[in-house]
Amino acid sequence: RKTYVDEITRDDIFRFHTALRKRGCSDRTVANKHQRLTSWLRFARIDKTILPPAPKYEETLPTIYTSDEISTILAEAGPYMKMAILLALKCGLRDQELMHLEFSDFSFTEKTLRVQGKPRWNFRVKTHEQRFVPVPDDVLGELRAWKEQRANKSLILGTKNGNPNTKLLFALKTLARRAKLNCGRCEGCESKRHECVSFTLHKFRRSYITTLLRNGIDLRTVQAYAGHKDIASTMRYLRPASATEAQDKLNAVVW
């Protein structure tokens, strides 16, 4: 509630942090918003001595699905959700990209998927850049069979009325509960709907990127497939090998 920039004090910035936390913002989000605010204040040539250091936060590793979780949830899924999971997992699509995906986006001869905006539904790709993604043969096979079942439909995962399905996340959480994969400890599991927070559509994308990197595909290529603006975003997925993989390699070492 200050009129002029030079009226802002150090305490105002701390109050800003407190307000963000009361809204439920994570430590990482508070740090990001602090960075944007202080960048603007520097541009306005405010006295730099009033600027406190950025709040600290714990850098977390991206979570991914285990092989057992994937196989279990696919075994429980019907044809519709199986198609959704395969596209999310093996093409690395964001939630909105998945919802607006059309059969015409695929080239069965080139074995590629073109990720692009859809003006009809006012959907734009996050980075405002189209990208091509190679599609595994098994996904293409499932997609051909799925296309035959959805004659005259443009959206792969559209509703009965031909609109983007905005309830894919709810369907996934329901599927995870039916498959008895809920952790049973989180806030979501303890709610009335028993929707485990561990199961999200975006987690399939994280699993996709991590799997590509672990299998030796170079960073620049994975960056292009994922549609990341910068290489640093992709590098976050350079996770250490799993305990089993690391143990096997350690056992093979000649000491």
mmCIF file of C-alpha atoms in Angstrom:
data_model
loop_
_atom_site.group_PDB
_atom_site.id
_atom_site.type_symbol
_atom_site.label_atom_id
_atom_site.label_comp_id
_atom_site.label_asym_id
_atom_site.label_seq_id
_atom_site.Cartn_x
_atom_site.Cartn_y
_atom_site.Cartn_z
ATOM 1 C CA ARG A 1 0.000 0.000 0.000
ATOM 2 C CA LYS A 2 2.792 2.387 -0.883
ATOM 3 C CA THR A 3 2.387 5.059 -3.537
ATOM 4 C CA TYR A 4 6.022 5.497 -4.522
ATOM 5 C CA VAL A 5 8.743 2.922 -4.996
ATOM 6 C CA ASP A 6 11.165 4.747 -2.704
ATOM 7 C CA GLU A 7 8.677 4.316 0.166
ATOM 8 C CA ILE A 8 9.209 0.537 0.149
ATOM 9 C CA THR A 9 11.184 -0.753 3.121
ATOM 10 C CA ARG A 10 12.917 -3.976 4.007
ATOM 11 C CA ASP A 11 10.036 -4.845 6.361
ATOM 12 C CA ASP A 12 7.567 -4.494 3.468
ATOM 13 C CA ILE A 13 9.434 -7.215 1.588
ATOM 14 C CA PHE A 14 9.384 -9.499 4.621
ATOM 15 C CA ARG A 15 5.622 -8.874 4.951
ATOM 16 C CA PHE A 16 5.310 -9.842 1.284
ATOM 17 C CA HIS A 17 7.012 -13.193 2.072
ATOM 18 C CA THR A 18 4.640 -13.752 4.998
ATOM 19 C CA ALA A 19 1.567 -12.995 2.878
ATOM 20 C CA LEU A 20 2.698 -15.483 0.215
ATOM 21 C CA ARG A 21 3.176 -18.224 2.808
ATOM 22 C CA LYS A 22 -0.288 -17.548 4.251
ATOM 23 C CA ARG A 23 -1.667 -18.094 0.740
ATOM 24 C CA GLY A 24 -0.105 -21.551 0.798
ATOM 25 C CA CYS A 25 2.828 -20.805 -1.521
ATOM 26 C CA SER A 26 5.770 -23.193 -1.202
ATOM 27 C CA ASP A 27 9.235 -21.992 -0.171
ATOM 28 C CA ARG A 28 10.387 -22.347 -3.774
ATOM 29 C CA THR A 29 7.487 -20.199 -5.040
ATOM 30 C CA VAL A 30 8.209 -17.535 -2.401
ATOM 31 C CA ALA A 31 11.858 -17.473 -3.508
ATOM 32 C CA ASN A 32 10.864 -17.143 -7.184
ATOM 33 C CA LYS A 33 8.439 -14.281 -6.484
ATOM 34 C CA HIS A 34 11.071 -12.579 -4.317
ATOM 35 C CA GLN A 35 13.505 -12.759 -7.221
ATOM 36 C CA ARG A 36 11.022 -11.143 -9.604
ATOM 37 C CA LEU A 37 10.179 -8.400 -7.096
ATOM 38 C CA THR A 38 13.804 -7.513 -6.334
ATOM 39 C CA SER A 39 14.692 -7.516 -10.046
ATOM 40 C CA TRP A 40 11.954 -4.938 -10.640
ATOM 41 C CA LEU A 41 13.060 -2.851 -7.650
ATOM 42 C CA ARG A 42 16.641 -2.808 -8.938
ATOM 43 C CA PHE A 43 15.344 -1.686 -12.318
ATOM 44 C CA ALA A 44 13.524 1.132 -10.494
ATOM 45 C CA ARG A 45 16.901 2.065 -8.938
ATOM 46 C CA ILE A 46 15.769 1.604 -5.386
ATOM 47 C CA ASP A 47 18.354 1.674 -2.609
ATOM 48 C CA LYS A 48 19.813 -1.830 -2.815
ATOM 49 C CA THR A 49 20.618 -1.917 0.891
ATOM 50 C CA ILE A 50 16.942 -2.463 1.713
ATOM 51 C CA LEU A 51 16.820 -5.674 -0.307
ATOM 52 C CA PRO A 52 17.019 -8.792 1.911
ATOM 53 C CA PRO A 53 18.583 -11.992 0.596
ATOM 54 C CA ALA A 54 16.302 -14.439 -1.205
ATOM 55 C CA PRO A 55 14.525 -16.961 1.052
ATOM 56 C CA LYS A 56 16.176 -20.369 1.179
ATOM 57 C CA TYR A 57 14.374 -23.523 0.112
ATOM 58 C CA GLU A 58 15.189 -27.198 -0.210
ATOM 59 C CA GLU A 59 15.810 -28.236 -3.819
ATOM 60 C CA THR A 60 13.774 -31.397 -4.359
ATOM 61 C CA LEU A 61 14.364 -34.127 -6.904
ATOM 62 C CA PRO A 62 11.613 -34.655 -9.507
ATOM 63 C CA THR A 63 9.487 -37.636 -8.492
ATOM 64 C CA ILE A 64 8.849 -40.403 -11.010
ATOM 65 C CA TYR A 65 6.752 -43.567 -11.171
ATOM 66 C CA THR A 66 8.378 -46.916 -10.465
ATOM 67 C CA SER A 67 8.144 -49.765 -12.968
ATOM 68 C CA ASP A 68 5.852 -51.650 -10.580
ATOM 69 C CA GLU A 69 3.496 -48.678 -10.257
ATOM 70 C CA ILE A 70 3.294 -48.285 -14.027
ATOM 71 C CA SER A 71 2.654 -51.970 -14.703
ATOM 72 C CA THR A 72 0.049 -52.175 -11.909
ATOM 73 C CA ILE A 73 -1.903 -49.111 -13.018
ATOM 74 C CA LEU A 74 -1.832 -50.179 -16.683
ATOM 75 C CA ALA A 75 -3.165 -53.620 -15.722
ATOM 76 C CA GLU A 76 -6.075 -51.947 -13.909
ATOM 77 C CA ALA A 77 -6.792 -49.385 -16.648
ATOM 78 C CA GLY A 78 -9.471 -49.713 -19.305
ATOM 79 C CA PRO A 79 -8.746 -48.890 -22.978
ATOM 80 C CA TYR A 80 -9.362 -45.155 -22.536
ATOM 81 C CA MET A 81 -7.057 -44.591 -19.560
ATOM 82 C CA LYS A 82 -4.485 -47.004 -20.962
ATOM 83 C CA MET A 83 -4.262 -44.814 -24.064
ATOM 84 C CA ALA A 84 -3.950 -41.694 -21.907
ATOM 85 C CA ILE A 85 -1.207 -43.204 -19.746
ATOM 86 C CA LEU A 86 0.816 -44.502 -22.703
ATOM 87 C CA LEU A 87 0.730 -41.092 -24.414
ATOM 88 C CA ALA A 88 1.698 -39.268 -21.215
ATOM 89 C CA LEU A 89 4.439 -41.742 -20.309
ATOM 90 C CA LYS A 90 6.025 -42.457 -23.687
ATOM 91 C CA CYS A 91 5.598 -39.063 -25.372
ATOM 92 C CA GLY A 92 6.258 -36.861 -22.334
ATOM 93 C CA LEU A 93 3.225 -34.626 -22.803
ATOM 94 C CA ARG A 94 2.100 -31.919 -20.419
ATOM 95 C CA ASP A 95 -1.454 -32.162 -19.036
ATOM 96 C CA GLN A 96 -2.957 -29.612 -21.427
ATOM 97 C CA GLU A 97 -1.045 -31.045 -24.393
ATOM 98 C CA LEU A 98 -2.548 -34.443 -23.606
ATOM 99 C CA MET A 99 -6.095 -33.077 -23.341
ATOM 100 C CA HIS A 100 -5.894 -31.284 -26.716
ATOM 101 C CA LEU A 101 -4.076 -34.025 -28.642
ATOM 102 C CA GLU A 102 -5.641 -34.917 -32.019
ATOM 103 C CA PHE A 103 -5.179 -37.864 -34.365
ATOM 104 C CA SER A 104 -4.017 -35.418 -37.036
ATOM 105 C CA ASP A 105 -1.024 -34.504 -34.851
ATOM 106 C CA PHE A 106 0.497 -37.932 -35.542
ATOM 107 C CA SER A 107 2.413 -39.078 -38.609
ATOM 108 C CA PHE A 108 2.258 -42.860 -38.751
ATOM 109 C CA THR A 109 4.782 -42.977 -41.609
ATOM 110 C CA GLU A 110 7.332 -40.709 -39.882
ATOM 111 C CA LYS A 111 6.457 -42.149 -36.463
ATOM 112 C CA THR A 112 6.328 -38.699 -34.934
ATOM 113 C CA LEU A 113 3.977 -36.493 -32.958
ATOM 114 C CA ARG A 114 3.682 -32.761 -33.604
ATOM 115 C CA VAL A 115 2.926 -30.868 -30.392
ATOM 116 C CA GLN A 116 1.172 -27.645 -31.340
ATOM 117 C CA GLY A 117 -1.383 -25.114 -30.171
ATOM 118 C CA LYS A 118 -5.100 -25.464 -30.875
ATOM 119 C CA PRO A 119 -6.734 -22.062 -31.531
ATOM 120 C CA ARG A 120 -10.149 -23.744 -31.656
ATOM 121 C CA TRP A 121 -9.910 -24.372 -27.898
ATOM 122 C CA ASN A 122 -7.710 -21.354 -27.166
ATOM 123 C CA PHE A 123 -4.830 -23.673 -26.264
ATOM 124 C CA ARG A 124 -1.209 -22.625 -26.709
ATOM 125 C CA VAL A 125 1.920 -24.686 -26.133
ATOM 126 C CA LYS A 126 3.633 -23.540 -22.939
ATOM 127 C CA THR A 127 6.863 -22.428 -24.651
ATOM 128 C CA HIS A 128 4.984 -20.992 -27.676
ATOM 129 C CA GLU A 129 7.105 -23.305 -29.842
ATOM 130 C CA GLN A 130 5.905 -26.378 -31.698
ATOM 131 C CA ARG A 131 7.997 -29.524 -31.390
ATOM 132 C CA PHE A 132 8.267 -33.000 -32.908
ATOM 133 C CA VAL A 133 8.421 -36.043 -30.636
ATOM 134 C CA PRO A 134 9.299 -39.567 -31.827
ATOM 135 C CA VAL A 135 6.618 -42.124 -30.967
ATOM 136 C CA PRO A 136 7.458 -45.738 -29.974
ATOM 137 C CA ASP A 137 6.042 -48.518 -32.175
ATOM 138 C CA ASP A 138 3.885 -49.985 -29.399
ATOM 139 C CA VAL A 139 2.153 -46.624 -28.855
ATOM 140 C CA LEU A 140 1.528 -46.248 -32.580
ATOM 141 C CA GLY A 141 0.004 -49.731 -32.664
ATOM 142 C CA GLU A 142 -2.336 -48.927 -29.775
ATOM 143 C CA LEU A 143 -3.193 -45.604 -31.393
ATOM 144 C CA ARG A 144 -4.168 -47.216 -34.721
ATOM 145 C CA ALA A 145 -6.574 -49.563 -32.926
ATOM 146 C CA TRP A 146 -7.929 -46.689 -30.836
ATOM 147 C CA LYS A 147 -8.521 -44.554 -33.933
ATOM 148 C CA GLU A 148 -10.705 -47.276 -35.456
ATOM 149 C CA GLN A 149 -12.887 -47.233 -32.337
ATOM 150 C CA ARG A 150 -13.281 -43.451 -32.430
ATOM 151 C CA ALA A 151 -14.331 -42.862 -36.017
ATOM 152 C CA ASN A 152 -15.105 -39.235 -36.894
ATOM 153 C CA LYS A 153 -13.465 -38.035 -33.658
ATOM 154 C CA SER A 154 -10.649 -35.491 -33.822
ATOM 155 C CA LEU A 155 -9.501 -35.473 -30.188
ATOM 156 C CA ILE A 156 -7.809 -38.668 -29.056
ATOM 157 C CA LEU A 157 -9.027 -38.306 -25.466
ATOM 158 C CA GLY A 158 -12.051 -36.093 -26.058
ATOM 159 C CA THR A 159 -15.378 -36.380 -24.264
ATOM 160 C CA LYS A 160 -18.542 -37.795 -25.818
ATOM 161 C CA ASN A 161 -19.333 -34.287 -27.047
ATOM 162 C CA GLY A 162 -15.933 -33.967 -28.689
ATOM 163 C CA ASN A 163 -14.492 -31.515 -26.157
ATOM 164 C CA PRO A 164 -11.162 -31.735 -24.273
ATOM 165 C CA ASN A 165 -11.483 -33.944 -21.206
ATOM 166 C CA THR A 166 -10.647 -31.804 -18.178
ATOM 167 C CA LYS A 167 -11.151 -34.688 -15.738
ATOM 168 C CA LEU A 168 -8.203 -36.877 -16.716
ATOM 169 C CA LEU A 169 -6.455 -36.204 -13.402
ATOM 170 C CA PHE A 170 -9.537 -37.263 -11.440
ATOM 171 C CA ALA A 171 -9.765 -40.436 -13.565
ATOM 172 C CA LEU A 172 -6.101 -41.230 -12.866
ATOM 173 C CA LYS A 173 -6.490 -40.809 -9.106
ATOM 174 C CA THR A 174 -9.598 -42.996 -9.157
ATOM 175 C CA LEU A 175 -7.657 -45.630 -11.077
ATOM 176 C CA ALA A 176 -4.773 -45.516 -8.587
ATOM 177 C CA ARG A 177 -7.205 -45.986 -5.698
ATOM 178 C CA ARG A 178 -8.850 -48.974 -7.411
ATOM 179 C CA ALA A 179 -5.428 -50.480 -8.032
ATOM 180 C CA LYS A 180 -4.661 -50.075 -4.293
ATOM 181 C CA LEU A 181 -1.653 -47.870 -5.014
ATOM 182 C CA ASN A 182 -2.583 -45.046 -2.635
ATOM 183 C CA CYS A 183 0.118 -44.286 -0.087
ATOM 184 C CA GLY A 184 -2.483 -44.051 2.708
ATOM 185 C CA ARG A 185 -0.529 -41.315 4.498
ATOM 186 C CA CYS A 186 -0.887 -38.094 2.524
ATOM 187 C CA GLU A 187 -3.500 -35.379 2.900
ATOM 188 C CA GLY A 188 -5.263 -36.583 -0.253
ATOM 189 C CA CYS A 189 -5.576 -40.168 0.983
ATOM 190 C CA GLU A 190 -7.102 -38.941 4.236
ATOM 191 C CA SER A 191 -9.693 -36.805 2.435
ATOM 192 C CA LYS A 192 -13.225 -37.986 1.621
ATOM 193 C CA ARG A 193 -12.332 -38.805 -1.990
ATOM 194 C CA HIS A 194 -9.108 -40.636 -1.047
ATOM 195 C CA GLU A 195 -7.211 -39.053 -3.954
ATOM 196 C CA CYS A 196 -3.517 -39.738 -3.358
ATOM 197 C CA VAL A 197 -1.295 -36.726 -4.101
ATOM 198 C CA SER A 198 1.414 -39.066 -5.411
ATOM 199 C CA PHE A 199 -0.513 -39.731 -8.622
ATOM 200 C CA THR A 200 -0.508 -36.926 -11.197
ATOM 201 C CA LEU A 201 -0.459 -36.781 -14.978
ATOM 202 C CA HIS A 202 2.670 -34.615 -14.917
ATOM 203 C CA LYS A 203 4.535 -37.359 -13.068
ATOM 204 C CA PHE A 204 4.361 -39.451 -16.261
ATOM 205 C CA ARG A 205 6.175 -36.616 -18.060
ATOM 206 C CA ARG A 206 8.865 -36.560 -15.374
ATOM 207 C CA SER A 207 9.207 -40.335 -15.704
ATOM 208 C CA TYR A 208 9.567 -39.955 -19.490
ATOM 209 C CA ILE A 209 12.366 -37.383 -19.276
ATOM 210 C CA THR A 210 14.230 -39.280 -16.557
ATOM 211 C CA THR A 211 13.963 -42.569 -18.462
ATOM 212 C CA LEU A 212 15.380 -41.024 -21.662
ATOM 213 C CA LEU A 213 18.341 -39.542 -19.804
ATOM 214 C CA ARG A 214 19.045 -42.777 -17.930
ATOM 215 C CA ASN A 215 19.091 -44.645 -21.222
ATOM 216 C CA GLY A 216 21.821 -42.483 -22.686
ATOM 217 C CA ILE A 217 19.891 -40.014 -24.852
ATOM 218 C CA ASP A 218 21.827 -36.746 -24.793
ATOM 219 C CA LEU A 219 20.619 -33.643 -22.959
ATOM 220 C CA ARG A 220 20.026 -31.488 -26.049
ATOM 221 C CA THR A 221 17.845 -34.135 -27.673
ATOM 222 C CA VAL A 222 15.810 -34.690 -24.502
ATOM 223 C CA GLN A 223 15.448 -30.915 -24.136
ATOM 224 C CA ALA A 224 13.952 -30.743 -27.638
ATOM 225 C CA TYR A 225 11.581 -33.678 -27.030
ATOM 226 C CA ALA A 226 10.416 -32.229 -23.693
ATOM 227 C CA GLY A 227 9.963 -28.718 -25.062
ATOM 228 C CA HIS A 228 12.139 -27.071 -22.418
ATOM 229 C CA LYS A 229 13.282 -23.495 -23.060
ATOM 230 C CA ASP A 230 16.650 -24.006 -21.384
ATOM 231 C CA ILE A 231 18.998 -26.912 -20.747
ATOM 232 C CA ALA A 232 18.925 -26.301 -16.976
ATOM 233 C CA SER A 233 15.283 -27.401 -16.837
ATOM 234 C CA THR A 234 16.238 -30.722 -18.438
ATOM 235 C CA MET A 235 19.304 -31.191 -16.242
ATOM 236 C CA ARG A 236 17.076 -31.330 -13.160
ATOM 237 C CA TYR A 237 16.049 -34.803 -14.318
ATOM 238 C CA LEU A 238 19.593 -36.217 -14.229
ATOM 239 C CA ARG A 239 18.702 -38.386 -11.268
ATOM 240 C CA PRO A 240 21.107 -40.884 -9.703
ATOM 241 C CA ALA A 241 20.522 -44.515 -10.612
ATOM 242 C CA SER A 242 18.017 -46.414 -8.506
ATOM 243 C CA ALA A 243 19.239 -48.433 -5.533
ATOM 244 C CA THR A 244 18.912 -51.726 -7.457
ATOM 245 C CA GLU A 245 20.759 -50.395 -10.514
ATOM 246 C CA ALA A 246 23.502 -48.905 -8.372
ATOM 247 C CA GLN A 247 23.844 -52.141 -6.370
ATOM 248 C CA ASP A 248 24.226 -54.227 -9.543
ATOM 249 C CA LYS A 249 26.953 -51.900 -10.823
ATOM 250 C CA LEU A 250 28.734 -51.882 -7.482
ATOM 251 C CA ASN A 251 28.683 -55.680 -7.321
ATOM 252 C CA ALA A 252 30.289 -55.791 -10.799
ATOM 253 C CA VAL A 253 33.199 -53.563 -9.740
ATOM 254 C CA VAL A 254 36.565 -55.318 -9.439
ATOM 255 C CA TRP A 255 38.071 -53.878 -6.273
#
